[in-house]
Amino acid sequence: MLIPHPLLGLRDAAEFTYLGDAALLNRPDPGAGEAAFCDYVYLRDNPAGVHRELWYHEQGDRSWLVVTRNTLTHEILGAELARDVKGGAA
């Protein structure tokens, strides 16, 4: 599987470490309460289809990417630097 790194072009997925749902970028406010933080840490969707995920370029420039991928076909639809993504998930 090839990931289109926004700065380095196509890179092999073996260079990356998968973290999970890009919703992790939406950390709750500290004042949101224990239940909100517990949901953030433990509850995850497991969608079939198009999904936004966090990938870390461990064997490269050490950047974090938000990769849009179809979980049914593994087709990569796009990638952007996580620092440029506001709100994280969708």
PDB file of N, CA and C in Angstrom, residues 1-88:
ATOM      1  N   MET A   1       0.854  -1.161   0.000  1.00  0.00           N
ATOM      2  CA  MET A   1       0.000   0.000   0.000  1.00  0.00           C
ATOM      3  C   MET A   1       0.902   1.226   0.000  1.00  0.00           C
ATOM      4  N   LEU A   2       0.599   2.179  -0.857  1.00  0.00           N
ATOM      5  CA  LEU A   2       1.377   3.404  -0.952  1.00  0.00           C
ATOM      6  C   LEU A   2       0.576   4.569  -0.370  1.00  0.00           C
ATOM      7  N   ILE A   3       1.255   5.385   0.422  1.00  0.00           N
ATOM      8  CA  ILE A   3       0.630   6.550   1.047  1.00  0.00           C
ATOM      9  C   ILE A   3       1.190   7.799   0.379  1.00  0.00           C
ATOM     10  N   PRO A   4       0.313   8.685  -0.118  1.00  0.00           N
ATOM     11  CA  PRO A   4       0.781   9.904  -0.788  1.00  0.00           C
ATOM     12  C   PRO A   4       1.174  10.982   0.227  1.00  0.00           C
ATOM     13  N   HIS A   5       2.405  10.957   0.665  1.00  0.00           N
ATOM     14  CA  HIS A   5       2.892  11.932   1.645  1.00  0.00           C
ATOM     15  C   HIS A   5       2.855  13.316   0.997  1.00  0.00           C
ATOM     16  N   PRO A   6       2.270  14.314   1.674  1.00  0.00           N
ATOM     17  CA  PRO A   6       2.128  15.627   1.056  1.00  0.00           C
ATOM     18  C   PRO A   6       3.460  16.326   0.762  1.00  0.00           C
ATOM     19  N   LEU A   7       4.526  15.962   1.453  1.00  0.00           N
ATOM     20  CA  LEU A   7       5.828  16.596   1.231  1.00  0.00           C
ATOM     21  C   LEU A   7       6.799  15.718   0.450  1.00  0.00           C
ATOM     22  N   LEU A   8       6.680  14.392   0.595  1.00  0.00           N
ATOM     23  CA  LEU A   8       7.678  13.475   0.047  1.00  0.00           C
ATOM     24  C   LEU A   8       7.171  12.610  -1.106  1.00  0.00           C
ATOM     25  N   GLY A   9       5.913  12.746  -1.468  1.00  0.00           N
ATOM     26  CA  GLY A   9       5.361  11.926  -2.540  1.00  0.00           C
ATOM     27  C   GLY A   9       4.952  10.544  -2.035  1.00  0.00           C
ATOM     28  N   LEU A  10       4.802   9.608  -2.957  1.00  0.00           N
ATOM     29  CA  LEU A  10       4.358   8.257  -2.594  1.00  0.00           C
ATOM     30  C   LEU A  10       5.394   7.540  -1.737  1.00  0.00           C
ATOM     31  N   ARG A  11       4.935   6.993  -0.623  1.00  0.00           N
ATOM     32  CA  ARG A  11       5.804   6.264   0.311  1.00  0.00           C
ATOM     33  C   ARG A  11       5.133   4.938   0.644  1.00  0.00           C
ATOM     34  N   ASP A  12       5.934   3.912   0.867  1.00  0.00           N
ATOM     35  CA  ASP A  12       5.411   2.598   1.241  1.00  0.00           C
ATOM     36  C   ASP A  12       4.840   2.659   2.654  1.00  0.00           C
ATOM     37  N   ALA A  13       3.702   2.007   2.866  1.00  0.00           N
ATOM     38  CA  ALA A  13       3.060   1.998   4.184  1.00  0.00           C
ATOM     39  C   ALA A  13       3.956   1.388   5.257  1.00  0.00           C
ATOM     40  N   ALA A  14       4.937   0.575   4.873  1.00  0.00           N
ATOM     41  CA  ALA A  14       5.844  -0.032   5.855  1.00  0.00           C
ATOM     42  C   ALA A  14       6.689   1.016   6.575  1.00  0.00           C
ATOM     43  N   GLU A  15       6.790   2.213   6.012  1.00  0.00           N
ATOM     44  CA  GLU A  15       7.550   3.291   6.653  1.00  0.00           C
ATOM     45  C   GLU A  15       6.759   3.956   7.775  1.00  0.00           C
ATOM     46  N   PHE A  16       5.472   3.635   7.878  1.00  0.00           N
ATOM     47  CA  PHE A  16       4.567   4.322   8.800  1.00  0.00           C
ATOM     48  C   PHE A  16       4.102   3.409   9.927  1.00  0.00           C
ATOM     49  N   THR A  17       3.677   4.038  11.016  1.00  0.00           N
ATOM     50  CA  THR A  17       3.004   3.355  12.110  1.00  0.00           C
ATOM     51  C   THR A  17       1.584   3.896  12.172  1.00  0.00           C
ATOM     52  N   TYR A  18       0.621   2.982  12.199  1.00  0.00           N
ATOM     53  CA  TYR A  18      -0.795   3.349  12.247  1.00  0.00           C
ATOM     54  C   TYR A  18      -1.199   3.615  13.684  1.00  0.00           C
ATOM     55  N   LEU A  19      -1.868   4.751  13.935  1.00  0.00           N
ATOM     56  CA  LEU A  19      -2.334   5.035  15.289  1.00  0.00           C
ATOM     57  C   LEU A  19      -3.821   4.753  15.451  1.00  0.00           C
ATOM     58  N   GLY A  20      -4.623   5.149  14.484  1.00  0.00           N
ATOM     59  CA  GLY A  20      -6.058   4.904  14.600  1.00  0.00           C
ATOM     60  C   GLY A  20      -6.867   6.078  14.078  1.00  0.00           C
ATOM     61  N   ASP A  21      -8.064   6.186  14.580  1.00  0.00           N
ATOM     62  CA  ASP A  21      -9.037   7.179  14.146  1.00  0.00           C
ATOM     63  C   ASP A  21      -8.498   8.597  14.313  1.00  0.00           C
ATOM     64  N   ALA A  22      -8.658   9.418  13.278  1.00  0.00           N
ATOM     65  CA  ALA A  22      -8.219  10.815  13.344  1.00  0.00           C
ATOM     66  C   ALA A  22      -9.037  11.625  14.344  1.00  0.00           C
ATOM     67  N   ALA A  23     -10.112  11.058  14.866  1.00  0.00           N
ATOM     68  CA  ALA A  23     -10.887  11.744  15.904  1.00  0.00           C
ATOM     69  C   ALA A  23     -10.047  11.980  17.155  1.00  0.00           C
ATOM     70  N   LEU A  24      -8.916  11.288  17.281  1.00  0.00           N
ATOM     71  CA  LEU A  24      -8.027  11.510  18.421  1.00  0.00           C
ATOM     72  C   LEU A  24      -7.504  12.939  18.452  1.00  0.00           C
ATOM     73  N   LEU A  25      -7.571  13.640  17.318  1.00  0.00           N
ATOM     74  CA  LEU A  25      -7.167  15.046  17.296  1.00  0.00           C
ATOM     75  C   LEU A  25      -8.160  15.930  18.044  1.00  0.00           C
ATOM     76  N   ASN A  26      -9.342  15.407  18.302  1.00  0.00           N
ATOM     77  CA  ASN A  26     -10.403  16.167  18.976  1.00  0.00           C
ATOM     78  C   ASN A  26     -10.427  15.862  20.475  1.00  0.00           C
ATOM     79  N   ARG A  27      -9.331  16.086  21.141  1.00  0.00           N
ATOM     80  CA  ARG A  27      -9.254  15.817  22.585  1.00  0.00           C
ATOM     81  C   ARG A  27     -10.215  16.733  23.332  1.00  0.00           C
ATOM     82  N   PRO A  28     -10.981  16.187  24.278  1.00  0.00           N
ATOM     83  CA  PRO A  28     -11.943  17.030  24.997  1.00  0.00           C
ATOM     84  C   PRO A  28     -11.237  18.055  25.885  1.00  0.00           C
ATOM     85  N   ASP A  29     -11.927  19.143  26.116  1.00  0.00           N
ATOM     86  CA  ASP A  29     -11.437  20.185  27.013  1.00  0.00           C
ATOM     87  C   ASP A  29     -11.299  19.597  28.422  1.00  0.00           C
ATOM     88  N   PRO A  30     -10.258  19.968  29.159  1.00  0.00           N
ATOM     89  CA  PRO A  30     -10.081  19.420  30.513  1.00  0.00           C
ATOM     90  C   PRO A  30     -11.300  19.628  31.418  1.00  0.00           C
ATOM     91  N   GLY A  31     -12.071  20.662  31.169  1.00  0.00           N
ATOM     92  CA  GLY A  31     -13.251  20.923  31.984  1.00  0.00           C
ATOM     93  C   GLY A  31     -14.483  20.158  31.540  1.00  0.00           C
ATOM     94  N   ALA A  32     -14.343  19.336  30.507  1.00  0.00           N
ATOM     95  CA  ALA A  32     -15.498  18.610  29.968  1.00  0.00           C
ATOM     96  C   ALA A  32     -15.975  17.492  30.886  1.00  0.00           C
ATOM     97  N   GLY A  33     -15.162  17.097  31.816  1.00  0.00           N
ATOM     98  CA  GLY A  33     -15.572  16.072  32.762  1.00  0.00           C
ATOM     99  C   GLY A  33     -14.979  14.706  32.463  1.00  0.00           C
ATOM    100  N   GLU A  34     -15.063  13.852  33.462  1.00  0.00           N
ATOM    101  CA  GLU A  34     -14.473  12.516  33.380  1.00  0.00           C
ATOM    102  C   GLU A  34     -15.132  11.656  32.298  1.00  0.00           C
ATOM    103  N   ALA A  35     -16.441  11.756  32.153  1.00  0.00           N
ATOM    104  CA  ALA A  35     -17.151  10.929  31.165  1.00  0.00           C
ATOM    105  C   ALA A  35     -16.689  11.258  29.744  1.00  0.00           C
ATOM    106  N   ALA A  36     -16.492  12.526  29.448  1.00  0.00           N
ATOM    107  CA  ALA A  36     -16.043  12.924  28.105  1.00  0.00           C
ATOM    108  C   ALA A  36     -14.641  12.383  27.835  1.00  0.00           C
ATOM    109  N   PHE A  37     -13.760  12.455  28.828  1.00  0.00           N
ATOM    110  CA  PHE A  37     -12.404  11.960  28.640  1.00  0.00           C
ATOM    111  C   PHE A  37     -12.391  10.433  28.536  1.00  0.00           C
ATOM    112  N   CYS A  38     -13.232   9.773  29.309  1.00  0.00           N
ATOM    113  CA  CYS A  38     -13.336   8.304  29.254  1.00  0.00           C
ATOM    114  C   CYS A  38     -13.817   7.871  27.858  1.00  0.00           C
ATOM    115  N   ASP A  39     -14.808   8.565  27.312  1.00  0.00           N
ATOM    116  CA  ASP A  39     -15.279   8.269  25.951  1.00  0.00           C
ATOM    117  C   ASP A  39     -14.162   8.476  24.938  1.00  0.00           C
ATOM    118  N   TYR A  40     -13.400   9.556  25.089  1.00  0.00           N
ATOM    119  CA  TYR A  40     -12.291   9.870  24.180  1.00  0.00           C
ATOM    120  C   TYR A  40     -11.239   8.756  24.182  1.00  0.00           C
ATOM    121  N   VAL A  41     -10.928   8.238  25.354  1.00  0.00           N
ATOM    122  CA  VAL A  41      -9.874   7.229  25.484  1.00  0.00           C
ATOM    123  C   VAL A  41     -10.342   5.842  25.038  1.00  0.00           C
ATOM    124  N   TYR A  42     -11.572   5.454  25.381  1.00  0.00           N
ATOM    125  CA  TYR A  42     -11.972   4.058  25.219  1.00  0.00           C
ATOM    126  C   TYR A  42     -12.968   3.759  24.095  1.00  0.00           C
ATOM    127  N   LEU A  43     -13.734   4.729  23.645  1.00  0.00           N
ATOM    128  CA  LEU A  43     -14.766   4.448  22.648  1.00  0.00           C
ATOM    129  C   LEU A  43     -14.279   4.821  21.254  1.00  0.00           C
ATOM    130  N   ARG A  44     -14.320   3.863  20.344  1.00  0.00           N
ATOM    131  CA  ARG A  44     -13.888   4.076  18.968  1.00  0.00           C
ATOM    132  C   ARG A  44     -14.925   3.508  18.004  1.00  0.00           C
ATOM    133  N   ASP A  45     -15.134   4.231  16.912  1.00  0.00           N
ATOM    134  CA  ASP A  45     -15.948   3.693  15.829  1.00  0.00           C
ATOM    135  C   ASP A  45     -15.085   2.729  15.031  1.00  0.00           C
ATOM    136  N   ASN A  46     -15.714   1.776  14.386  1.00  0.00           N
ATOM    137  CA  ASN A  46     -15.023   0.841  13.512  1.00  0.00           C
ATOM    138  C   ASN A  46     -15.774   0.808  12.182  1.00  0.00           C
ATOM    139  N   PRO A  47     -15.640   1.904  11.413  1.00  0.00           N
ATOM    140  CA  PRO A  47     -16.468   2.023  10.214  1.00  0.00           C
ATOM    141  C   PRO A  47     -16.008   1.130   9.066  1.00  0.00           C
ATOM    142  N   ALA A  48     -16.961   0.739   8.254  1.00  0.00           N
ATOM    143  CA  ALA A  48     -16.662   0.045   7.005  1.00  0.00           C
ATOM    144  C   ALA A  48     -16.863   1.070   5.904  1.00  0.00           C
ATOM    145  N   GLY A  49     -15.788   1.399   5.210  1.00  0.00           N
ATOM    146  CA  GLY A  49     -15.867   2.400   4.157  1.00  0.00           C
ATOM    147  C   GLY A  49     -14.830   3.491   4.372  1.00  0.00           C
ATOM    148  N   VAL A  50     -15.144   4.688   3.912  1.00  0.00           N
ATOM    149  CA  VAL A  50     -14.195   5.801   3.973  1.00  0.00           C
ATOM    150  C   VAL A  50     -14.017   6.246   5.425  1.00  0.00           C
ATOM    151  N   HIS A  51     -12.754   6.400   5.814  1.00  0.00           N
ATOM    152  CA  HIS A  51     -12.402   6.687   7.203  1.00  0.00           C
ATOM    153  C   HIS A  51     -11.132   7.527   7.224  1.00  0.00           C
ATOM    154  N   ARG A  52     -11.026   8.438   8.184  1.00  0.00           N
ATOM    155  CA  ARG A  52      -9.810   9.249   8.353  1.00  0.00           C
ATOM    156  C   ARG A  52      -8.993   8.682   9.508  1.00  0.00           C
ATOM    157  N   GLU A  53      -7.702   8.477   9.264  1.00  0.00           N
ATOM    158  CA  GLU A  53      -6.832   7.795  10.226  1.00  0.00           C
ATOM    159  C   GLU A  53      -5.538   8.579  10.441  1.00  0.00           C
ATOM    160  N   LEU A  54      -4.934   8.386  11.611  1.00  0.00           N
ATOM    161  CA  LEU A  54      -3.630   8.974  11.907  1.00  0.00           C
ATOM    162  C   LEU A  54      -2.528   7.965  11.598  1.00  0.00           C
ATOM    163  N   TRP A  55      -1.525   8.399  10.855  1.00  0.00           N
ATOM    164  CA  TRP A  55      -0.358   7.592  10.530  1.00  0.00           C
ATOM    165  C   TRP A  55       0.891   8.403  10.852  1.00  0.00           C
ATOM    166  N   TYR A  56       1.882   7.766  11.468  1.00  0.00           N
ATOM    167  CA  TYR A  56       3.137   8.418  11.848  1.00  0.00           C
ATOM    168  C   TYR A  56       4.245   7.924  10.922  1.00  0.00           C
ATOM    169  N   HIS A  57       4.967   8.852  10.293  1.00  0.00           N
ATOM    170  CA  HIS A  57       6.025   8.484   9.346  1.00  0.00           C
ATOM    171  C   HIS A  57       7.316   8.184  10.129  1.00  0.00           C
ATOM    172  N   GLU A  58       7.313   7.056  10.783  1.00  0.00           N
ATOM    173  CA  GLU A  58       8.396   6.645  11.685  1.00  0.00           C
ATOM    174  C   GLU A  58       9.722   6.443  10.958  1.00  0.00           C
ATOM    175  N   GLN A  59       9.695   5.859   9.785  1.00  0.00           N
ATOM    176  CA  GLN A  59      10.921   5.561   9.042  1.00  0.00           C
ATOM    177  C   GLN A  59      11.234   6.640   8.007  1.00  0.00           C
ATOM    178  N   GLY A  60      10.757   7.859   8.263  1.00  0.00           N
ATOM    179  CA  GLY A  60      10.981   8.951   7.324  1.00  0.00           C
ATOM    180  C   GLY A  60      11.181  10.256   8.056  1.00  0.00           C
ATOM    181  N   ASP A  61      10.340  11.235   7.759  1.00  0.00           N
ATOM    182  CA  ASP A  61      10.526  12.577   8.324  1.00  0.00           C
ATOM    183  C   ASP A  61       9.835  12.769   9.673  1.00  0.00           C
ATOM    184  N   ARG A  62       9.272  11.699  10.223  1.00  0.00           N
ATOM    185  CA  ARG A  62       8.628  11.706  11.539  1.00  0.00           C
ATOM    186  C   ARG A  62       7.427  12.655  11.624  1.00  0.00           C
ATOM    187  N   SER A  63       6.741  12.835  10.527  1.00  0.00           N
ATOM    188  CA  SER A  63       5.543  13.669  10.520  1.00  0.00           C
ATOM    189  C   SER A  63       4.310  12.814  10.791  1.00  0.00           C
ATOM    190  N   TRP A  64       3.267  13.461  11.285  1.00  0.00           N
ATOM    191  CA  TRP A  64       1.962  12.825  11.476  1.00  0.00           C
ATOM    192  C   TRP A  64       1.090  13.184  10.289  1.00  0.00           C
ATOM    193  N   LEU A  65       0.406  12.196   9.728  1.00  0.00           N
ATOM    194  CA  LEU A  65      -0.492  12.418   8.605  1.00  0.00           C
ATOM    195  C   LEU A  65      -1.909  12.003   8.977  1.00  0.00           C
ATOM    196  N   VAL A  66      -2.880  12.690   8.405  1.00  0.00           N
ATOM    197  CA  VAL A  66      -4.266  12.236   8.427  1.00  0.00           C
ATOM    198  C   VAL A  66      -4.511  11.644   7.043  1.00  0.00           C
ATOM    199  N   VAL A  67      -4.700  10.330   7.006  1.00  0.00           N
ATOM    200  CA  VAL A  67      -4.883   9.603   5.747  1.00  0.00           C
ATOM    201  C   VAL A  67      -6.356   9.236   5.614  1.00  0.00           C
ATOM    202  N   THR A  68      -6.934   9.550   4.476  1.00  0.00           N
ATOM    203  CA  THR A  68      -8.313   9.152   4.182  1.00  0.00           C
ATOM    204  C   THR A  68      -8.235   7.856   3.386  1.00  0.00           C
ATOM    205  N   ARG A  69      -8.845   6.791   3.956  1.00  0.00           N
ATOM    206  CA  ARG A  69      -8.708   5.456   3.375  1.00  0.00           C
ATOM    207  C   ARG A  69     -10.043   4.739   3.412  1.00  0.00           C
ATOM    208  N   ASN A  70     -10.301   3.960   2.379  1.00  0.00           N
ATOM    209  CA  ASN A  70     -11.483   3.102   2.357  1.00  0.00           C
ATOM    210  C   ASN A  70     -11.095   1.799   3.048  1.00  0.00           C
ATOM    211  N   THR A  71     -11.718   1.526   4.192  1.00  0.00           N
ATOM    212  CA  THR A  71     -11.345   0.339   4.975  1.00  0.00           C
ATOM    213  C   THR A  71     -11.817  -0.965   4.331  1.00  0.00           C
ATOM    214  N   LEU A  72     -12.726  -0.882   3.360  1.00  0.00           N
ATOM    215  CA  LEU A  72     -13.168  -2.092   2.663  1.00  0.00           C
ATOM    216  C   LEU A  72     -12.199  -2.501   1.558  1.00  0.00           C
ATOM    217  N   THR A  73     -11.669  -1.510   0.850  1.00  0.00           N
ATOM    218  CA  THR A  73     -10.801  -1.801  -0.300  1.00  0.00           C
ATOM    219  C   THR A  73      -9.333  -1.473  -0.031  1.00  0.00           C
ATOM    220  N   HIS A  74      -9.049  -0.781   1.059  1.00  0.00           N
ATOM    221  CA  HIS A  74      -7.718  -0.283   1.427  1.00  0.00           C
ATOM    222  C   HIS A  74      -7.207   0.796   0.471  1.00  0.00           C
ATOM    223  N   GLU A  75      -8.081   1.314  -0.386  1.00  0.00           N
ATOM    224  CA  GLU A  75      -7.693   2.396  -1.292  1.00  0.00           C
ATOM    225  C   GLU A  75      -7.431   3.665  -0.484  1.00  0.00           C
ATOM    226  N   ILE A  76      -6.287   4.284  -0.737  1.00  0.00           N
ATOM    227  CA  ILE A  76      -5.940   5.555  -0.108  1.00  0.00           C
ATOM    228  C   ILE A  76      -6.515   6.666  -0.976  1.00  0.00           C
ATOM    229  N   LEU A  77      -7.347   7.506  -0.388  1.00  0.00           N
ATOM    230  CA  LEU A  77      -8.008   8.573  -1.131  1.00  0.00           C
ATOM    231  C   LEU A  77      -7.289   9.908  -0.990  1.00  0.00           C
ATOM    232  N   GLY A  78      -6.406  10.023  -0.001  1.00  0.00           N
ATOM    233  CA  GLY A  78      -5.671  11.261   0.196  1.00  0.00           C
ATOM    234  C   GLY A  78      -4.949  11.266   1.521  1.00  0.00           C
ATOM    235  N   ALA A  79      -4.069  12.230   1.669  1.00  0.00           N
ATOM    236  CA  ALA A  79      -3.321  12.387   2.926  1.00  0.00           C
ATOM    237  C   ALA A  79      -2.952  13.850   3.094  1.00  0.00           C
ATOM    238  N   GLU A  80      -2.958  14.287   4.333  1.00  0.00           N
ATOM    239  CA  GLU A  80      -2.550  15.651   4.641  1.00  0.00           C
ATOM    240  C   GLU A  80      -1.808  15.651   5.967  1.00  0.00           C
ATOM    241  N   LEU A  81      -0.985  16.669   6.169  1.00  0.00           N
ATOM    242  CA  LEU A  81      -0.256  16.780   7.425  1.00  0.00           C
ATOM    243  C   LEU A  81      -1.250  17.029   8.551  1.00  0.00           C
ATOM    244  N   ALA A  82      -1.096  16.309   9.643  1.00  0.00           N
ATOM    245  CA  ALA A  82      -2.026  16.448  10.779  1.00  0.00           C
ATOM    246  C   ALA A  82      -2.008  17.869  11.327  1.00  0.00           C
ATOM    247  N   ARG A  83      -0.879  18.531  11.271  1.00  0.00           N
ATOM    248  CA  ARG A  83      -0.798  19.906  11.797  1.00  0.00           C
ATOM    249  C   ARG A  83      -1.672  20.868  10.995  1.00  0.00           C
ATOM    250  N   ASP A  84      -2.007  20.496   9.753  1.00  0.00           N
ATOM    251  CA  ASP A  84      -2.838  21.357   8.909  1.00  0.00           C
ATOM    252  C   ASP A  84      -4.319  21.037   9.006  1.00  0.00           C
ATOM    253  N   VAL A  85      -4.667  20.003   9.768  1.00  0.00           N
ATOM    254  CA  VAL A  85      -6.060  19.555   9.878  1.00  0.00           C
ATOM    255  C   VAL A  85      -6.663  20.159  11.129  1.00  0.00           C
ATOM    256  N   LYS A  86      -7.786  20.842  10.957  1.00  0.00           N
ATOM    257  CA  LYS A  86      -8.486  21.388  12.107  1.00  0.00           C
ATOM    258  C   LYS A  86      -9.653  20.487  12.420  1.00  0.00           C
ATOM    259  N   GLY A  87      -9.824  20.160  13.679  1.00  0.00           N
ATOM    260  CA  GLY A  87     -10.956  19.340  14.084  1.00  0.00           C
ATOM    261  C   GLY A  87     -10.754  17.853  13.932  1.00  0.00           C
ATOM    262  N   GLY A  88      -9.791  17.423  13.137  1.00  0.00           N
ATOM    263  CA  GLY A  88      -9.430  16.022  13.059  1.00  0.00           C
ATOM    264  C   GLY A  88     -10.367  15.090  12.336  1.00  0.00           C
TER     265      GLY A  88
END
